[in-house]
Coordinates of N, CA and C in Angstrom, one line a residue:
X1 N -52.3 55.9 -93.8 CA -52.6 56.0 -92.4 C -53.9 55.2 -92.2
X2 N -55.1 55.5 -92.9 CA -56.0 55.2 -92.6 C -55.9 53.5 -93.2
X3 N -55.2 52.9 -94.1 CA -54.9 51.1 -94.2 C -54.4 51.1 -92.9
X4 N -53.1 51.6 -92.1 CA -53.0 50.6 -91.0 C -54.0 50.6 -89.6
X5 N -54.5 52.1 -89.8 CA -56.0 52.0 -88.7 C -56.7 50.3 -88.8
X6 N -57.6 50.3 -90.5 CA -58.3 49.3 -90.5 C -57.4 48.2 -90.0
X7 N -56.4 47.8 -90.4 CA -55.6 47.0 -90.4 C -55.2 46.5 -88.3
X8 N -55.1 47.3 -88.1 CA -55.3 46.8 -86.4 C -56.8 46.9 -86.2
X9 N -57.7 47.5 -86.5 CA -58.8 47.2 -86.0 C -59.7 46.1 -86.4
X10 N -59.2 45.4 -87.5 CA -59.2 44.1 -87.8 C -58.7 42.5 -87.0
X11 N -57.5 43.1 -86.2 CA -57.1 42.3 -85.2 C -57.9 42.3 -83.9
X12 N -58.6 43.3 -83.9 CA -59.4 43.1 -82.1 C -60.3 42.2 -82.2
X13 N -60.9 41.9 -83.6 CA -61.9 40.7 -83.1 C -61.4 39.4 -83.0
X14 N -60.3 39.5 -84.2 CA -59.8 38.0 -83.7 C -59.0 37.3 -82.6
X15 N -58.9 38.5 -81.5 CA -58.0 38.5 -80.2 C -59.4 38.0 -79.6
X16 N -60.5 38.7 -79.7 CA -61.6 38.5 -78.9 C -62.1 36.7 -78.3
X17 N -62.1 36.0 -79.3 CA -62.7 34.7 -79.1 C -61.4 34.0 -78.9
X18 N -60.2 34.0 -79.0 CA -59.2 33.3 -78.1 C -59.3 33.7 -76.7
X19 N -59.2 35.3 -76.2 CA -59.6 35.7 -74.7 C -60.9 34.8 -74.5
X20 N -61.8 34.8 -75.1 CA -62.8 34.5 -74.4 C -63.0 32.9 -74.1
X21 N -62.4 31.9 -75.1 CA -62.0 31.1 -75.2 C -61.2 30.4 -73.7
X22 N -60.7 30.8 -73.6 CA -59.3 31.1 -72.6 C -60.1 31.0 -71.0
X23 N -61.0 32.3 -71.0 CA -61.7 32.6 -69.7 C -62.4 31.4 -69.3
X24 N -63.2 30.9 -70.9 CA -64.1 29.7 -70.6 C -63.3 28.6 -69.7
X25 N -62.5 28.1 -70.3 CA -61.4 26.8 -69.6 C -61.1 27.1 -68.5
X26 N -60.8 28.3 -67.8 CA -60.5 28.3 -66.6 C -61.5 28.7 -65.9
X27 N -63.1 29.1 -66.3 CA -64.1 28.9 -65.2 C -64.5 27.3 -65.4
X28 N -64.0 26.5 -66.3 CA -64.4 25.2 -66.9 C -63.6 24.2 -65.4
X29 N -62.2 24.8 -65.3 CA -61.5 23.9 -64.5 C -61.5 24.4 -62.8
X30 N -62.0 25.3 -62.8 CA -62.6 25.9 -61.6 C -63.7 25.1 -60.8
X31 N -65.0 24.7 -62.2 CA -65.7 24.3 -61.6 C -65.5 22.9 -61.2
X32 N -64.2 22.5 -61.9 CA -64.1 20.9 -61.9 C -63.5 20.3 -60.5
X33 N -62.9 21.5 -60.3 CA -62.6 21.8 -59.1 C -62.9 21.7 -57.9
X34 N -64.1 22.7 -57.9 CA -65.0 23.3 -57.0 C -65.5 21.3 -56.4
X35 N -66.2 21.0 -58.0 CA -66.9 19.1 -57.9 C -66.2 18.4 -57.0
X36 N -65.0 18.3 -56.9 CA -64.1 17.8 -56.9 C -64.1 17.6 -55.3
X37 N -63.9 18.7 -54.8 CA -64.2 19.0 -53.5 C -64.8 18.9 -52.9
X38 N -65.9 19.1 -53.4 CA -67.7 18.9 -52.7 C -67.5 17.3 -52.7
X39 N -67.3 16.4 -53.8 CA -67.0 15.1 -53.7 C -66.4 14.5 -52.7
X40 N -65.3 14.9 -52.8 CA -64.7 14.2 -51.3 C -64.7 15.0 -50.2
X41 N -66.1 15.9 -49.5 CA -66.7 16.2 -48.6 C -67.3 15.2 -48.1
X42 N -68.3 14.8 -49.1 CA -69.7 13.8 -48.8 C -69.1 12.5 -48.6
X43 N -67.6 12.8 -48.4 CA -67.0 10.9 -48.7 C -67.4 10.5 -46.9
X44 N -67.6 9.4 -46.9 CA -67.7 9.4 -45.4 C -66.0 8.8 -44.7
X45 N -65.7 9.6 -43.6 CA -65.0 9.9 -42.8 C -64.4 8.8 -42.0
X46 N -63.2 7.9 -42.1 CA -62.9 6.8 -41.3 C -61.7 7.1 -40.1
X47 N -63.1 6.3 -39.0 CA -62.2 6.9 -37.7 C -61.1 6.0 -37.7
X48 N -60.8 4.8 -38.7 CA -59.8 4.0 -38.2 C -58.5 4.6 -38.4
X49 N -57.2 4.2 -37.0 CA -56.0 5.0 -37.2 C -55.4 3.9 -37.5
X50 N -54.0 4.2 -38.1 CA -53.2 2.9 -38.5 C -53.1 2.0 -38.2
X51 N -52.9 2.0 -36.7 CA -52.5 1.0 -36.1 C -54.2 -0.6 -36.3
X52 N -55.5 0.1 -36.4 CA -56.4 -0.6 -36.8 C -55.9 -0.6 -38.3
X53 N -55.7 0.1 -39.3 CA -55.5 -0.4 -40.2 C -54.5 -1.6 -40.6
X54 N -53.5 -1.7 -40.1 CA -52.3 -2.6 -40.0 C -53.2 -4.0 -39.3
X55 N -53.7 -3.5 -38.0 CA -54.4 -5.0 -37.7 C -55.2 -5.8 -38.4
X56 N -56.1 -4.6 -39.8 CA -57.1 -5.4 -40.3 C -56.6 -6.1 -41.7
X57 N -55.4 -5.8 -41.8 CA -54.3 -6.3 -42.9 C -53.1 -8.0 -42.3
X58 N -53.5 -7.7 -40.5 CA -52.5 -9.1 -40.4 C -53.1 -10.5 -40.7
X59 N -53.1 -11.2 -41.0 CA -53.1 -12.6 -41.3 C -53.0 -13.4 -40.2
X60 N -53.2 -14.0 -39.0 CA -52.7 -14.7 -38.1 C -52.6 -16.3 -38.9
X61 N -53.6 -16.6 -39.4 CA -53.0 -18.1 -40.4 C -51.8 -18.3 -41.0
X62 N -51.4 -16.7 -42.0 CA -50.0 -17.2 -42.6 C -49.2 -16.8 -42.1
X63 N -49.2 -15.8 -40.5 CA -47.9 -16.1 -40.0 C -47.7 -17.0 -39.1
X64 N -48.5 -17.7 -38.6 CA -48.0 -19.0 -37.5 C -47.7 -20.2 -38.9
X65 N -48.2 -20.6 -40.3 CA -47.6 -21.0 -40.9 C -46.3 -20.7 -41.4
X66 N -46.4 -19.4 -41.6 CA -44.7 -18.9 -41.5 C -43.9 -19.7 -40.4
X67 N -44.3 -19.3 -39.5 CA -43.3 -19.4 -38.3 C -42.9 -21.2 -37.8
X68 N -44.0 -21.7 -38.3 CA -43.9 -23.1 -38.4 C -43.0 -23.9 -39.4
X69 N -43.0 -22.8 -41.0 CA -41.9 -22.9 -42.0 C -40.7 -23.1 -41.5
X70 N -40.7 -21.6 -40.8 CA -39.3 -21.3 -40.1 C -38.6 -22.3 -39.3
X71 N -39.8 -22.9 -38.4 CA -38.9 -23.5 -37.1 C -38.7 -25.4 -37.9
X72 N -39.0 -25.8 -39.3 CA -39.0 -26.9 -39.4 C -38.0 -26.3 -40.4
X73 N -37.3 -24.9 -40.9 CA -35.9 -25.2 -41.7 C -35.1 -25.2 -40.7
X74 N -35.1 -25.1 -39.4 CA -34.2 -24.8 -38.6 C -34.1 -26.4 -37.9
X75 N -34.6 -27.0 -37.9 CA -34.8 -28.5 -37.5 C -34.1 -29.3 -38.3
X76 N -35.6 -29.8 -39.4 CA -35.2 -30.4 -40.5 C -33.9 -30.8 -41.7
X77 N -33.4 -29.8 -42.1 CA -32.2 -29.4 -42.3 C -30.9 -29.7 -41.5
X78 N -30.9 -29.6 -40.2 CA -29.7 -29.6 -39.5 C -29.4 -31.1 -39.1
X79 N -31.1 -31.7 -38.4 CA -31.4 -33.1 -38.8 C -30.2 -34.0 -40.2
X80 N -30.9 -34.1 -41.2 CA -30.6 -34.4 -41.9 C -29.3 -34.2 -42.3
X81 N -28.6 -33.2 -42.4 CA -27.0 -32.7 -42.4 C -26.3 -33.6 -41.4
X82 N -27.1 -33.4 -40.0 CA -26.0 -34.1 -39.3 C -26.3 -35.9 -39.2
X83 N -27.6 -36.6 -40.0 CA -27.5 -37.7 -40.3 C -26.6 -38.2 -41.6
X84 N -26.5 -37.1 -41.8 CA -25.7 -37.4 -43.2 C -23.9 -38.1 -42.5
X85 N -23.8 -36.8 -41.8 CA -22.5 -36.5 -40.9 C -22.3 -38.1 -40.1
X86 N -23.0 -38.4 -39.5 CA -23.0 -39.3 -38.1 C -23.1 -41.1 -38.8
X87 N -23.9 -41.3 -40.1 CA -24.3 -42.5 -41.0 C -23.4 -42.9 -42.2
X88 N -23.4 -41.8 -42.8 CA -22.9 -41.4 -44.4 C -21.5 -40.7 -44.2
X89 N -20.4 -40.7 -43.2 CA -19.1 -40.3 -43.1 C -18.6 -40.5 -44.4
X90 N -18.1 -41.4 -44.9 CA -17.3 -41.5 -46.0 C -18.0 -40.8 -47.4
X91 N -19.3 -40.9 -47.7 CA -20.1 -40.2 -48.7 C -19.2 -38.8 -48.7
X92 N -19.5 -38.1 -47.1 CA -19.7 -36.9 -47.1 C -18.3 -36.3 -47.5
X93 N -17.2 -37.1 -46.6 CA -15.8 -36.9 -46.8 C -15.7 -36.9 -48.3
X94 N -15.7 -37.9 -49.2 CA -16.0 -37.7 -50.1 C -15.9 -36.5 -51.4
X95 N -17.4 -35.9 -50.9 CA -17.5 -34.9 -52.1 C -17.0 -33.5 -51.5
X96 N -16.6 -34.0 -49.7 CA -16.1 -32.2 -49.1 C -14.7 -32.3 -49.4
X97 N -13.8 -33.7 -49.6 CA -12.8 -33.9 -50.5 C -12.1 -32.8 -51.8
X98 N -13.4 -32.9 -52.2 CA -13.4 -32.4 -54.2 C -12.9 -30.8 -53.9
X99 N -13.5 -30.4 -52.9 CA -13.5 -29.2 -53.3 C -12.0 -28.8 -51.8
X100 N -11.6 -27.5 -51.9 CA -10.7 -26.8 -50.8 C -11.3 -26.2 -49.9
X101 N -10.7 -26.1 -48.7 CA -11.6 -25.4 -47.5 C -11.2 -24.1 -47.5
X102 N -10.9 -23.3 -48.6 CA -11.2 -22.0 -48.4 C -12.6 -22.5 -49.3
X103 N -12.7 -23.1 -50.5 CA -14.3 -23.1 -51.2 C -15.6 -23.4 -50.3
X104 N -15.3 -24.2 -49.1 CA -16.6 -24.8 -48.3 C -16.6 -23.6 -47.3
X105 N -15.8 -23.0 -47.0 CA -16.1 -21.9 -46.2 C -16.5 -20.6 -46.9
X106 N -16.3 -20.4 -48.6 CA -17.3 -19.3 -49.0 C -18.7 -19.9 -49.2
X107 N -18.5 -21.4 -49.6 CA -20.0 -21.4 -50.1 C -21.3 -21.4 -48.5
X108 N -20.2 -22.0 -47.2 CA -21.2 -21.7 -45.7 C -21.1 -20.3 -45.7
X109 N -20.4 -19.4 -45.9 CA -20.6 -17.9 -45.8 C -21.6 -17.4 -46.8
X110 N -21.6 -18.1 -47.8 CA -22.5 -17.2 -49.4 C -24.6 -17.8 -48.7
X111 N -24.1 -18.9 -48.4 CA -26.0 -19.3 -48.1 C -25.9 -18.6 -46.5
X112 N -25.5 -18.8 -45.5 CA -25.8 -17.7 -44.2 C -26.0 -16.3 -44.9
X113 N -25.3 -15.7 -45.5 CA -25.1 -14.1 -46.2 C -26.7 -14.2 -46.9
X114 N -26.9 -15.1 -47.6 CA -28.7 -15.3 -48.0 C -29.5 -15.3 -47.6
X115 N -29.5 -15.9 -46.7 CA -30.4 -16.1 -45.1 C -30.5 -14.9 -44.6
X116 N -29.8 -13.8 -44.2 CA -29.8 -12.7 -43.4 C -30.1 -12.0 -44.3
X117 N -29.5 -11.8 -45.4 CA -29.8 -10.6 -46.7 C -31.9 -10.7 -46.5
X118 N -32.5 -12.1 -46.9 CA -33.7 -12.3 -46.9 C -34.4 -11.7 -46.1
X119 N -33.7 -11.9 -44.5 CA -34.3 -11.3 -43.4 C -34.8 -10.1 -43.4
X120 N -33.3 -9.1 -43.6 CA -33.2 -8.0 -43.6 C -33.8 -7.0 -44.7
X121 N -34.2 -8.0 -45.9 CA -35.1 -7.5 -46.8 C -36.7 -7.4 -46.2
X122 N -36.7 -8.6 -45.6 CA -37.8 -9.0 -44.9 C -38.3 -8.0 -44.2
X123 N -37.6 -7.2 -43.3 CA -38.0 -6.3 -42.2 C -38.3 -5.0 -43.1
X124 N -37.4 -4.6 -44.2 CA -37.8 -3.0 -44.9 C -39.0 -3.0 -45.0
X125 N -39.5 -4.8 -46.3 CA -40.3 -4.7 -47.4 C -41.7 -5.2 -46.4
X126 N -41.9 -5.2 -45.7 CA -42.6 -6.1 -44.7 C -44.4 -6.3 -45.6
X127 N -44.4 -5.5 -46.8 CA -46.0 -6.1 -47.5 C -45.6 -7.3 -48.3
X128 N -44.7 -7.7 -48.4 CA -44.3 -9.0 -49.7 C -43.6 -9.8 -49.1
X129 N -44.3 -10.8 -49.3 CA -43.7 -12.4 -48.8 C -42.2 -12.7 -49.4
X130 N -42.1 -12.3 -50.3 CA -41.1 -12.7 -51.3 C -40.0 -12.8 -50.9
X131 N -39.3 -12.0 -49.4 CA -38.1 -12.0 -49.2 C -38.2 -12.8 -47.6
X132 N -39.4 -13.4 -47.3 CA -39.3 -13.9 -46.6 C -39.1 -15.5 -46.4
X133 N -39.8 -15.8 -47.7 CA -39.4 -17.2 -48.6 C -37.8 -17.1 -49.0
X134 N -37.6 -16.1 -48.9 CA -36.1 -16.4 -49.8 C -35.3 -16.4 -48.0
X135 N -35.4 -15.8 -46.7 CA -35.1 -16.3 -46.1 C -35.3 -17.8 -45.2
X136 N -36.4 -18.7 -45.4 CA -36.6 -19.3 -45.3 C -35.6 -20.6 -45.7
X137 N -35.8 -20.1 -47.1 CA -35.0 -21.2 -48.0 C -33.5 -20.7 -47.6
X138 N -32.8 -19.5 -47.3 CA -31.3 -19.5 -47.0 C -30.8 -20.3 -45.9
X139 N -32.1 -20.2 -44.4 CA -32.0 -20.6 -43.6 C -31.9 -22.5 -43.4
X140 N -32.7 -22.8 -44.1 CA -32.7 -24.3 -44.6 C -31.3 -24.4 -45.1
X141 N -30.9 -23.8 -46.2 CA -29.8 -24.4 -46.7 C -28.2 -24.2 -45.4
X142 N -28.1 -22.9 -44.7 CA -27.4 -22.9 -43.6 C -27.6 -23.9 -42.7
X143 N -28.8 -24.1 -42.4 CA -29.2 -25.6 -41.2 C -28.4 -26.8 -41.9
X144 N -28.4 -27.0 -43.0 CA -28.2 -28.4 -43.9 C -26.4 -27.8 -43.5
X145 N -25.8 -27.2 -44.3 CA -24.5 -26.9 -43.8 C -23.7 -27.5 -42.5
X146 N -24.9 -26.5 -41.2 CA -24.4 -26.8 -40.4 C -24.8 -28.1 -39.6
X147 N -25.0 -29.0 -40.0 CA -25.6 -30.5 -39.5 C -24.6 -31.3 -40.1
X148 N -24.1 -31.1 -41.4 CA -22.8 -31.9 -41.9 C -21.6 -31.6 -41.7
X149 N -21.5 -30.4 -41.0 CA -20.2 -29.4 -40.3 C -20.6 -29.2 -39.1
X150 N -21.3 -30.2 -38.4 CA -21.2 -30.6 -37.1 C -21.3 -29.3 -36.1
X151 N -21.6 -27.6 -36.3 CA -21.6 -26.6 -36.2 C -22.0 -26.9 -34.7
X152 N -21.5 -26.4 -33.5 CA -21.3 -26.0 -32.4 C -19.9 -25.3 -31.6
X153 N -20.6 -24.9 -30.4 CA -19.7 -24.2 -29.4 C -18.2 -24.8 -29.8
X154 N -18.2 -25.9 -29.5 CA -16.7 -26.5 -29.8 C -16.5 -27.8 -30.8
X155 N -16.7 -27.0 -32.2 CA -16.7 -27.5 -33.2 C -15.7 -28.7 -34.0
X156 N -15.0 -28.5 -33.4 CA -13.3 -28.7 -33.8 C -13.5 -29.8 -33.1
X157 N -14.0 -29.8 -32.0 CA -13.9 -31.7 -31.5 C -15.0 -32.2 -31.8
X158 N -15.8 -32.4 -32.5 CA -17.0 -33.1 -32.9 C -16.5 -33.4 -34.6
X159 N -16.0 -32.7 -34.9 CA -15.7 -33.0 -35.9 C -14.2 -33.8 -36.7
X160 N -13.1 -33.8 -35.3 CA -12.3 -34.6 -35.6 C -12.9 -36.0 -35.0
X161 N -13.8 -35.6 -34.1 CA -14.3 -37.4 -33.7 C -15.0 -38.1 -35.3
X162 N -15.5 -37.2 -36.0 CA -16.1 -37.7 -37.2 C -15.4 -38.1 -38.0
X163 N -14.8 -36.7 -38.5 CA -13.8 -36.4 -39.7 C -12.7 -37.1 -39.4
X164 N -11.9 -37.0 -38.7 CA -10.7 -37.7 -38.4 C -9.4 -36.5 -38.9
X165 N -8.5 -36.9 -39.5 CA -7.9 -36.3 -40.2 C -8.4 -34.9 -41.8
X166 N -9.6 -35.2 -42.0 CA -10.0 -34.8 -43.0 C -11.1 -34.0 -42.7
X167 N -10.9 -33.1 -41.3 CA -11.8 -32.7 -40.7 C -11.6 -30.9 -41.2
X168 N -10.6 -31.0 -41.9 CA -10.2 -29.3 -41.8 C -11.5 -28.4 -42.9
X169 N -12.3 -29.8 -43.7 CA -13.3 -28.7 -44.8 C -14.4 -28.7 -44.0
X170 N -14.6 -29.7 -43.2 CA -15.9 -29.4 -42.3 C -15.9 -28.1 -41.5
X171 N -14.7 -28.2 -40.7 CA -14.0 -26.9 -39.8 C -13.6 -25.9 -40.7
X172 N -14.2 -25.7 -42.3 CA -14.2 -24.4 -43.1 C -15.6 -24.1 -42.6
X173 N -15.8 -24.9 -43.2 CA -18.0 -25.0 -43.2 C -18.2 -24.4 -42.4
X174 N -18.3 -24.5 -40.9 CA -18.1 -24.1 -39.6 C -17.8 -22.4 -39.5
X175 N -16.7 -21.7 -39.6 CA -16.2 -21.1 -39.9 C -16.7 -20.1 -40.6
X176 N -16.9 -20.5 -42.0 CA -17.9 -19.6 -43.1 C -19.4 -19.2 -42.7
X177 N -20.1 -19.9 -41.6 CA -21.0 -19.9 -41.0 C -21.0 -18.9 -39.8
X178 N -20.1 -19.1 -39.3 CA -19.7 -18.4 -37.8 C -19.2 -16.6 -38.7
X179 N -18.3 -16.8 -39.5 CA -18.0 -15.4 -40.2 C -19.3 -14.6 -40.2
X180 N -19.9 -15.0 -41.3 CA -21.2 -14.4 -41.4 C -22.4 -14.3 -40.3
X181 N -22.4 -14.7 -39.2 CA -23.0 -14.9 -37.8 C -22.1 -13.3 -37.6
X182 N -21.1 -13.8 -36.6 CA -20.5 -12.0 -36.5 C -20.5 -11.1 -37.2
X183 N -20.5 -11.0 -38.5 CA -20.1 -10.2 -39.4 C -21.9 -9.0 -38.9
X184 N -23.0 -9.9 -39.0 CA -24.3 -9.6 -38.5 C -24.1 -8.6 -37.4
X185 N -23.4 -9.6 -35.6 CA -23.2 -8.7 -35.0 C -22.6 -7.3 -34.7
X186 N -21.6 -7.4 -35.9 CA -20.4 -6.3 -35.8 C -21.6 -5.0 -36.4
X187 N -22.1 -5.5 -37.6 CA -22.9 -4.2 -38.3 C -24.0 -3.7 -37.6
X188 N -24.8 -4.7 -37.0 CA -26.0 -4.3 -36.1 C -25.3 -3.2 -34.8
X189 N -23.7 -3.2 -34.4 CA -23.2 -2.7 -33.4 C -23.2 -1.5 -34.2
X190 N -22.7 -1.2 -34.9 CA -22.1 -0.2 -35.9 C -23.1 0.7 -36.6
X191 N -24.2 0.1 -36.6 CA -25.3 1.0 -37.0 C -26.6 1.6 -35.9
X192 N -26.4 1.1 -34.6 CA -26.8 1.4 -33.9 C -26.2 2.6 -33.2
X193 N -24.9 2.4 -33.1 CA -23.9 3.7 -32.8 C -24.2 4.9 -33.9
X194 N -24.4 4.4 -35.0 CA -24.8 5.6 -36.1 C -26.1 6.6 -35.7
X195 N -27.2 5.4 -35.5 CA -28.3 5.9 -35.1 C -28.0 6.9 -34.0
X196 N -27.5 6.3 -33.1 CA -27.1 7.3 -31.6 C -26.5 8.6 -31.3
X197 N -25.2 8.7 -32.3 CA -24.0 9.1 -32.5 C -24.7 10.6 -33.7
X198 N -24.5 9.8 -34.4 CA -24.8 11.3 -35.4 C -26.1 11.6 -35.4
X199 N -26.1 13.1 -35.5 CA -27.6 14.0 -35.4 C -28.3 13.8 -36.7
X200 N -29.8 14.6 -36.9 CA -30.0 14.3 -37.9 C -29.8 15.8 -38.9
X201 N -29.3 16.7 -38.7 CA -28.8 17.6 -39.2 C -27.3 17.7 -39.8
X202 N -26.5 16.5 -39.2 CA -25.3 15.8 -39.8 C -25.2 15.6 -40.9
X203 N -24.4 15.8 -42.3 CA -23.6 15.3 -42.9 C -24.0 14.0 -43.2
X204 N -23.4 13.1 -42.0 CA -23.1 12.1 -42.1 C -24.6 11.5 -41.4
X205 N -25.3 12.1 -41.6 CA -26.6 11.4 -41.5 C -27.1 10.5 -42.9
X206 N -26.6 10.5 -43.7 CA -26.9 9.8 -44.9 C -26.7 8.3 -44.8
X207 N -25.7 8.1 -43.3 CA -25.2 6.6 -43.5 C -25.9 6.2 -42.9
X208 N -27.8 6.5 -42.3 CA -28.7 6.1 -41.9 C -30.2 5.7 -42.7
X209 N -29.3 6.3 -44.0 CA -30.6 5.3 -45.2 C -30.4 4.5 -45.6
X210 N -31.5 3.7 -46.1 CA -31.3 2.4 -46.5 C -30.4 1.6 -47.0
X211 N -30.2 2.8 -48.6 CA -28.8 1.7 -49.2 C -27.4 2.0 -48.4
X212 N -27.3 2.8 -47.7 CA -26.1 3.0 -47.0 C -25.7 1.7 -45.9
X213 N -26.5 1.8 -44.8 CA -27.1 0.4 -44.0 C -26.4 -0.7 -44.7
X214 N -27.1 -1.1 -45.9 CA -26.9 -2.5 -46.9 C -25.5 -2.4 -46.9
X215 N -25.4 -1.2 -47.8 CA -23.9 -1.3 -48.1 C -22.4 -1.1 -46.8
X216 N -22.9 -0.9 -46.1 CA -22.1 -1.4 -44.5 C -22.4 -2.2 -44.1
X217 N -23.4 -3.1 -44.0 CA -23.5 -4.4 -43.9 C -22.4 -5.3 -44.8
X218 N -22.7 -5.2 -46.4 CA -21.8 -5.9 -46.9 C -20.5 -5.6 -47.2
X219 N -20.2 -5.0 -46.6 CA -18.7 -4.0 -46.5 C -18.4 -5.2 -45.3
X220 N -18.7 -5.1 -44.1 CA -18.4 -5.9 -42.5 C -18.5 -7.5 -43.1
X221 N -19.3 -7.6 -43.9 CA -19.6 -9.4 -43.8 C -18.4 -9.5 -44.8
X222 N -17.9 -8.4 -46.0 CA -16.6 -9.2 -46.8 C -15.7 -8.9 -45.4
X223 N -15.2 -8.2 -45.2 CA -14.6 -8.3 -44.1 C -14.3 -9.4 -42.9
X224 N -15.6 -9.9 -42.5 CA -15.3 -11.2 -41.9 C -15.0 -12.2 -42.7
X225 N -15.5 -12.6 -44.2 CA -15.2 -13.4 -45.1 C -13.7 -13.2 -45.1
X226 N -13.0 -12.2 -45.4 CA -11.5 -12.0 -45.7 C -10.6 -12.3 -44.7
X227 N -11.0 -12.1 -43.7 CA -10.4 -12.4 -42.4 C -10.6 -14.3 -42.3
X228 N -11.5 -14.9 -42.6 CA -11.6 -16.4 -42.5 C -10.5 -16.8 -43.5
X229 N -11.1 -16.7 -44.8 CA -9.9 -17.1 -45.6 C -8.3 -17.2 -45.6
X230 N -8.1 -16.0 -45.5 CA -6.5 -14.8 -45.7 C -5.9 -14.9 -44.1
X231 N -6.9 -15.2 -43.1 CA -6.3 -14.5 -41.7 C -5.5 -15.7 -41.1
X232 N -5.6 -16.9 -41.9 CA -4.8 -17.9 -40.8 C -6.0 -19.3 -40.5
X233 N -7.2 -19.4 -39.6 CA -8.0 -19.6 -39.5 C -8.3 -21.0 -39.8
X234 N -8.0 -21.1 -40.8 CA -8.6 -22.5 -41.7 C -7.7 -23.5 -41.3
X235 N -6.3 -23.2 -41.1 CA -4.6 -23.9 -40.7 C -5.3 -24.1 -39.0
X236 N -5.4 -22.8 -38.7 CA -5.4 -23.3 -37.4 C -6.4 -24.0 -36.0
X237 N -7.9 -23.5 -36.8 CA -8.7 -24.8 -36.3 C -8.6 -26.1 -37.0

């Protein structure tokens, strides 16, 4: 009896300096604490609200150079496409020859679909240039498209005045451009109804986040693509 007495009373001291141990570190992070707070008391206080914050972050130099980007892919490009078209007929005939007008009508749908994807990246990501250059450059390459596909209201006669007989890959071009142009309006219809339409306690409020948005977007634009190709379209302008 008297071994197991010693024998726990042997254990109370060595409990003692882990307890105490123990207490230290948390008056230790208490006070780090306490610092911590008093620190960012004495921080001084900024009346500015976002909206000054945002202003002292705009750039007015690189967005009028932006916007000067913009309005010379939208020129330049369509320019040159349609000197190509109006000078260089047989060139153009040519290499729009090689390929089929279901191909010239994905490849005008695949660079418009670039152009807007960029955009539309453009508006989420709005601190990084990156997707704004990338619509720039889609836009450029859509402009170039539509200058050598003669792209207007009434396309189909501008371009058999050109084309002649061999007008049916231009009037893809045309087409693949025009697809992806509506396919834009159909979704922008379709997600604004979403916004309107469903609550935000809905279920179906999820088809109001981001990737859902994208992915209804490119859901509608294959959809107009499929309908250009498959629907008839290409025979009948």
């Amino acid at each position: 009896m008297n071994a197991g007495g010693d024998a726990s009373l042997a254990q109370v001291p060595a409990q003692v300096p882990a307890e105490a141990s123990a207490n230290a570190a948390a008056e230790a992070a208490e006070e780090r604490s306490d610092e911590l707070f008093e620190a960012a008391a004495e921080q001084p206080q900024s009346d500015l609200s976002l909206a000054d914050v945002e202003r002292r972050r705009f750039r007015p130099v690189a967005w009028a150079g932006f916007f000067v980007l913009v309005l010379a892919a939208i020129v330049l490009p369509y320019w040159a496409g349609r000197d190509l078209a109006m000078n260089h007929t047989a060139l153009v005939m040519e290499y729009m020859g090689r390929v089929e007008p279901r191909g010239v009508a994905l490849v005008a749908w695949t660079v418009t679909m670039f152009a807007f994807t960029g955009l539309g990246m453009a508006v989420v990501q709005t601190r990084t240039w990156l997707w704004r250059f990338v619509f720039v450059v889609g836009l450029a390459a859509e402009q170039f498209i539509a200058g050598v596909c003669l792209l207007r209201s009434n396309f189909w006669y501008a371009t058999y005045v050109v084309y002649g007989k061999n007008a049916q890959a231009a009037n893809a071009g045309d087409l693949g451009v025009i697809a992806a142009a509506l396919g834009v309006a159909v979704f922008a219809v379709l997600f604004v109804a979403i916004l309107v339409l469903i609550h935000k306690d809905s279920p179906l409020n999820v088809l109001t986040h981001s990737w859902a948005a994208f992915s209804l977007f490119f859901a509608v634009e294959l959809a107009a693509l499929l309908i250009v190709l498959f629907g008839g379209l290409l025979t009948t302008v």
